[in-house]
Tab-separated table of C-alpha atoms and ligand atoms in Angstrom:
chain	number	residue	atom	x	y	z
A	22	UNK	CA	24.860	-19.106	-1.368
A	23	UNK	CA	27.382	-17.465	0.686
A	24	UNK	CA	26.137	-17.046	4.528
A	25	UNK	CA	27.115	-13.484	4.619
A	26	UNK	CA	25.910	-12.180	1.015
A	27	UNK	CA	26.505	-8.988	-0.670
A	28	UNK	CA	23.302	-9.117	-2.405
A	29	UNK	CA	23.155	-6.741	-5.337
A	30	UNK	CA	19.634	-5.113	-6.123
A	31	UNK	CA	19.004	-5.789	-9.786
A	32	UNK	CA	16.834	-2.782	-10.112
A	33	UNK	CA	16.380	-2.790	-14.126
A	34	UNK	CA	13.065	-2.299	-15.971
A	35	UNK	CA	13.550	-5.140	-18.367
A	36	UNK	CA	15.350	-8.894	-18.499
A	37	UNK	CA	17.457	-7.176	-21.608
A	38	UNK	CA	18.982	-4.710	-19.413
A	39	UNK	CA	19.288	-6.995	-16.372
A	40	UNK	CA	21.060	-9.536	-18.245
A	41	UNK	CA	23.573	-7.553	-20.049
A	42	UNK	CA	24.266	-5.855	-16.782
A	43	UNK	CA	24.762	-9.434	-15.110
A	44	UNK	CA	26.891	-10.691	-18.126
A	45	UNK	CA	29.783	-9.029	-16.417
A	46	UNK	CA	29.792	-11.242	-13.777
A	47	UNK	CA	31.038	-14.823	-14.362
A	48	UNK	CA	29.372	-17.873	-12.606
A	49	UNK	CA	32.706	-18.230	-10.677
A	50	UNK	CA	31.724	-14.991	-8.836
A	51	UNK	CA	28.261	-16.676	-7.873
A	52	UNK	CA	26.611	-13.598	-6.777
A	53	UNK	CA	23.138	-13.311	-5.255
A	54	UNK	CA	20.738	-10.763	-7.129
A	55	UNK	CA	17.534	-9.165	-5.770
A	56	UNK	CA	14.882	-9.079	-8.317
A	57	UNK	CA	12.036	-6.744	-7.223
A	58	UNK	CA	8.318	-6.053	-8.298
A	59	UNK	CA	9.666	-3.853	-11.514
A	60	UNK	CA	11.744	-6.648	-12.903
A	61	UNK	CA	9.721	-9.555	-11.935
A	62	UNK	CA	6.294	-7.804	-13.153
A	63	UNK	CA	8.152	-7.241	-16.828
A	64	UNK	CA	10.204	-10.474	-17.033
A	65	UNK	CA	8.288	-13.153	-14.807
A	66	UNK	CA	9.734	-16.279	-13.753
A	67	UNK	CA	11.750	-16.751	-17.035
A	68	UNK	CA	14.203	-13.993	-15.465
A	69	UNK	CA	14.696	-16.083	-12.479
A	70	UNK	CA	15.707	-19.168	-14.454
A	71	UNK	CA	17.698	-17.454	-16.779
A	72	UNK	CA	19.781	-15.728	-13.736
A	73	UNK	CA	20.155	-19.396	-12.214
A	74	UNK	CA	21.006	-20.714	-15.066
A	75	UNK	CA	24.250	-18.450	-14.952
A	76	UNK	CA	25.241	-19.800	-11.909
A	77	UNK	CA	23.914	-17.193	-9.438
A	78	UNK	CA	21.233	-16.967	-6.570
A	79	UNK	CA	18.249	-15.099	-6.493
A	80	UNK	CA	16.536	-12.941	-3.725
A	81	UNK	CA	12.912	-12.708	-5.036
A	82	UNK	CA	11.576	-9.542	-2.954
A	83	UNK	CA	8.013	-9.557	-3.991
A	84	UNK	CA	6.865	-8.428	-0.550
A	85	UNK	CA	3.548	-10.584	-0.289
A	86	UNK	CA	0.433	-9.028	1.983
A	87	UNK	CA	-2.837	-10.335	1.479
A	88	UNK	CA	-5.192	-12.742	3.311
A	89	UNK	CA	-3.455	-16.152	4.336
A	90	UNK	CA	-5.140	-18.147	1.903
A	91	UNK	CA	-3.888	-16.129	-1.093
A	92	UNK	CA	-0.240	-15.459	0.407
A	93	UNK	CA	0.280	-19.284	1.049
A	94	UNK	CA	-0.898	-20.109	-2.549
A	95	UNK	CA	1.536	-17.571	-3.925
A	96	UNK	CA	4.408	-18.586	-1.911
A	97	UNK	CA	3.575	-22.081	-2.832
A	98	UNK	CA	4.609	-20.682	-6.305
A	99	UNK	CA	7.770	-18.950	-5.160
A	100	UNK	CA	8.745	-22.095	-3.225
A	101	UNK	CA	8.622	-24.196	-6.709
A	102	UNK	CA	11.141	-21.553	-8.352
A	103	UNK	CA	14.483	-22.442	-6.492
A	104	UNK	CA	15.344	-18.775	-4.960
A	105	UNK	CA	17.205	-18.300	-1.662
A	106	UNK	CA	15.172	-15.619	-0.315
A	107	UNK	CA	11.846	-13.996	-0.571
A	108	UNK	CA	9.807	-11.574	1.544
A	109	UNK	CA	6.763	-10.888	3.379
A	110	UNK	CA	5.098	-8.020	5.085
A	111	UNK	CA	4.932	-8.575	9.112
A	112	UNK	CA	2.032	-6.166	9.152
A	113	UNK	CA	0.026	-9.111	7.589
A	114	UNK	CA	0.231	-10.953	11.151
A	115	UNK	CA	0.948	-14.126	12.553
A	116	UNK	CA	-1.635	-16.197	10.703
A	117	UNK	CA	-0.510	-14.914	7.512
A	118	UNK	CA	3.370	-15.460	8.196
A	119	UNK	CA	2.914	-18.646	9.162
A	120	UNK	CA	0.806	-19.351	5.864
A	121	UNK	CA	3.625	-17.889	3.831
A	122	UNK	CA	6.208	-20.166	5.423
A	123	UNK	CA	3.936	-23.358	4.746
A	124	UNK	CA	3.440	-22.390	1.234
A	125	UNK	CA	7.232	-21.875	0.720
A	126	UNK	CA	8.032	-25.267	2.092
A	127	UNK	CA	5.048	-27.025	0.166
A	128	UNK	CA	6.127	-25.508	-2.807
A	129	UNK	CA	10.027	-26.499	-2.183
A	130	UNK	CA	9.188	-29.769	-1.223
A	131	UNK	CA	7.343	-30.490	-4.504
A	132	UNK	CA	10.263	-29.800	-6.699
A	133	UNK	CA	12.835	-31.233	-4.073
A	134	UNK	CA	14.433	-28.214	-3.526
A	135	UNK	CA	15.541	-26.417	-0.246
A	136	UNK	CA	12.857	-23.779	0.952
A	137	UNK	CA	13.948	-20.242	0.394
A	138	UNK	CA	14.715	-18.324	3.771
A	139	UNK	CA	11.587	-16.346	4.682
A	140	UNK	CA	12.284	-12.364	5.310
A	141	UNK	CA	10.157	-10.264	6.909
A	142	UNK	CA	9.582	-6.812	6.010
A	143	UNK	CA	8.962	-4.687	9.557
A	144	UNK	CA	8.312	-0.774	8.938
A	145	UNK	CA	9.445	0.363	5.796
A	146	UNK	CA	12.471	2.875	5.928
A	147	UNK	CA	10.271	5.180	4.020
A	148	UNK	CA	7.640	4.977	7.028
A	149	UNK	CA	8.388	8.465	9.228
A	150	UNK	CA	6.733	8.592	12.782
A	151	UNK	CA	4.121	10.919	11.293
A	152	UNK	CA	2.760	8.139	8.807
A	153	UNK	CA	3.420	5.032	11.927
A	154	UNK	CA	1.460	7.576	14.444
A	155	UNK	CA	-1.113	9.212	12.139
A	156	UNK	CA	-1.880	7.193	9.156
A	157	UNK	CA	-1.105	3.550	10.895
A	158	UNK	CA	-2.497	4.632	14.231
A	159	UNK	CA	0.637	2.910	15.814
A	160	UNK	CA	1.968	4.602	18.985
A	161	UNK	CA	5.498	4.716	20.031
A	162	UNK	CA	8.785	5.127	17.931
A	163	UNK	CA	9.266	3.817	14.489
A	164	UNK	CA	12.421	1.301	16.084
A	165	UNK	CA	9.833	-0.075	18.733
A	166	UNK	CA	7.463	-1.123	16.084
A	167	UNK	CA	10.337	-2.628	13.787
A	168	UNK	CA	11.700	-4.580	16.986
A	169	UNK	CA	7.867	-6.088	17.873
A	170	UNK	CA	7.384	-6.969	14.208
A	171	UNK	CA	11.024	-8.697	14.382
A	172	UNK	CA	9.609	-10.532	17.200
A	173	UNK	CA	6.510	-11.228	15.686
A	174	UNK	CA	8.284	-12.596	12.467
A	175	UNK	CA	10.449	-14.953	14.526
A	176	UNK	CA	7.264	-16.420	16.351
A	177	UNK	CA	5.731	-17.066	13.249
A	178	UNK	CA	8.606	-19.016	11.646
A	179	UNK	CA	10.040	-16.396	9.522
A	180	UNK	CA	14.094	-16.786	9.218
A	181	UNK	CA	14.890	-13.237	9.448
A	182	UNK	CA	13.907	-9.469	8.727
A	183	UNK	CA	14.936	-6.792	6.096
A	184	UNK	CA	15.657	-3.665	8.178
A	185	UNK	CA	18.030	-0.459	8.515
A	186	UNK	CA	21.601	-1.382	9.696
A	187	UNK	CA	20.912	0.952	12.461
A	188	UNK	CA	18.235	-1.335	13.542
A	189	UNK	CA	19.961	-4.607	13.723
A	190	UNK	CA	21.494	-3.977	17.239
A	191	UNK	CA	18.351	-3.528	18.802
A	192	UNK	CA	16.650	-6.428	16.684
A	193	UNK	CA	19.604	-8.975	17.574
A	194	UNK	CA	19.103	-7.986	21.041
A	195	UNK	CA	15.349	-8.913	21.157
A	196	UNK	CA	15.338	-12.067	18.954
A	197	UNK	CA	18.974	-13.643	18.995
A	198	UNK	CA	21.776	-13.457	16.455
A	199	UNK	CA	20.709	-16.467	14.650
A	200	UNK	CA	17.705	-14.334	13.233
A	201	UNK	CA	18.810	-12.789	10.023
A	202	UNK	CA	18.858	-9.136	9.656
A	203	UNK	CA	19.535	-8.128	6.207
A	204	UNK	CA	20.267	-4.408	5.571
A	205	UNK	CA	19.680	-2.418	2.348
A	206	UNK	CA	20.719	1.692	2.563
A	207	UNK	CA	24.357	0.768	2.368
A	208	UNK	CA	26.978	2.889	0.949
A	209	UNK	CA	30.848	2.685	0.727
A	210	UNK	CA	32.605	5.607	2.208
A	211	UNK	CA	33.575	7.093	-1.201
A	212	UNK	CA	29.748	6.623	-2.765
A	213	UNK	CA	26.849	9.180	-2.627
A	214	UNK	CA	23.892	8.455	-0.895
A	215	UNK	CA	21.048	8.863	-3.672
A	216	UNK	CA	17.941	9.050	-2.033
A	217	UNK	CA	18.865	6.813	0.982
A	218	UNK	CA	18.065	8.875	4.051
A	219	UNK	CA	20.190	6.776	6.674
A	220	UNK	CA	23.299	4.874	5.154
A	221	UNK	CA	26.134	3.121	6.477
A	222	UNK	CA	29.150	1.620	4.845
A	223	UNK	CA	29.597	-1.978	4.493
A	224	UNK	CA	32.444	-2.225	7.516
A	225	UNK	CA	29.927	-0.244	9.972
A	226	UNK	CA	26.921	-2.862	9.202
A	227	UNK	CA	29.403	-5.792	9.598
A	228	UNK	CA	30.707	-4.025	13.326
A	229	UNK	CA	26.623	-3.518	13.816
A	230	UNK	CA	25.831	-7.293	13.286
A	231	UNK	CA	24.131	-7.318	9.755
A	232	UNK	CA	23.934	-10.665	8.187
A	233	UNK	CA	23.779	-9.600	4.846
A	234	UNK	CA	23.729	-6.342	2.767
A	235	UNK	CA	21.553	-5.095	-0.312
A	236	UNK	CA	23.349	-2.838	-2.583
A	237	UNK	CA	21.980	-1.451	-5.898
A	238	UNK	CA	23.409	1.791	-7.326
A	239	UNK	CA	26.908	1.769	-5.991
A	240	UNK	CA	27.044	-1.498	-7.938
A	241	UNK	CA	24.809	-1.187	-10.906
A	242	UNK	CA	25.756	2.597	-11.787
A	243	UNK	CA	29.398	2.041	-11.039
A	244	UNK	CA	31.998	2.479	-14.096
A	245	UNK	CA	33.393	-1.276	-13.174
A	246	UNK	CA	30.591	-3.149	-11.316
A	247	UNK	CA	32.774	-6.272	-10.697
A	248	UNK	CA	35.233	-4.052	-9.369
A	249	UNK	CA	32.621	-2.353	-6.896
A	250	UNK	CA	31.280	-5.494	-6.007
A	251	UNK	CA	34.489	-6.758	-4.928
A	252	UNK	CA	35.700	-3.627	-2.700
A	253	UNK	CA	32.098	-3.694	-1.011
A	254	UNK	CA	32.768	-7.419	-0.406
A	255	UNK	CA	36.480	-6.602	0.905
A	256	UNK	CA	35.013	-3.807	3.283
A	257	UNK	CA	32.174	-6.295	4.078
A	258	UNK	CA	34.470	-9.126	4.929
A	259	UNK	CA	36.374	-7.315	7.492
B	24	C5P	O1	20.235	1.367	-4.762
B	24	C5P	P1	20.236	1.192	-3.683
B	24	C5P	O2	21.358	0.695	-2.663
B	24	C5P	O3	19.577	2.378	-2.731
B	24	C5P	O4	19.091	-0.114	-3.427
B	24	C5P	C1	18.642	-0.587	-2.393
B	24	C5P	C2	17.889	-1.581	-2.671
B	24	C5P	O5	16.940	-2.249	-1.522
B	24	C5P	C3	16.293	-1.230	-3.783
B	24	C5P	O6	15.897	-2.208	-4.278
B	24	C5P	C4	15.528	-0.973	-2.651
B	24	C5P	O7	13.922	-1.076	-2.915
B	24	C5P	C5	15.694	-1.865	-1.579
B	24	C5P	N1	15.095	-1.396	0.129
B	24	C5P	C6	15.810	-0.362	0.389
B	24	C5P	N2	15.339	-0.056	1.766
B	24	C5P	C7	14.532	-0.848	2.677
B	24	C5P	C8	13.783	-2.061	1.728
B	24	C5P	C9	14.414	-2.298	0.527
B	24	C5P	O8	16.374	0.299	-0.074
B	24	C5P	N3	13.971	-0.477	3.773
């Protein structure tokens, strides 16, 4: 696992489509791919194993949010899968976050594996100021809530957060540089933004202090995905 990965969001509906895409990436490239709800609900733990068997790492992005006991049990199963990262919602609170970490550690220990890094979701980037203040009844700005959740996640034994690259410097000021900030919403200078509202280039995200990128369509829909991945790596590793 690279300590500053470019993580490819494997947003495909079936195992066949995901693996056909991944066929283009040799084991020597040793990429990290993100499996989200769509692919995991369709293809289950078998797709995690199939990708690992090809020599790649898996970020399992299931965003757990439930009572602590249920999250701990779910994370125990995830801990046995040998993935490198997984996610939980910070809004579940410190008891749930600590239970998530306990579950991961227990599951990984049962298989003699390293525990996956636990990343907390702060405020989703789809959460507007209006949703925050009206629907969630949280006063203040989205950024203040994101920073608060990052502090909560750190105090609750998480390893980092998923956040916008625009938030990364405020997060690192609040929680220190060792706490990971993994950033989606990345677009190379030449690419279109798709439905992402606030995008940043790989070089700008690196400069802002991002610890890893999540990139989907600029790689998965490129004419030459391996070339697109390598170009983003070059921009990122400036
Ligand atoms: O195709 P694109 O590069 O926009 O994909 C970004 C990936 O990161 C998707 O899997 C998306 O669900 C995820 N993501 C995001 N914004 C967040 C959290 C996750 O775009 N705040």
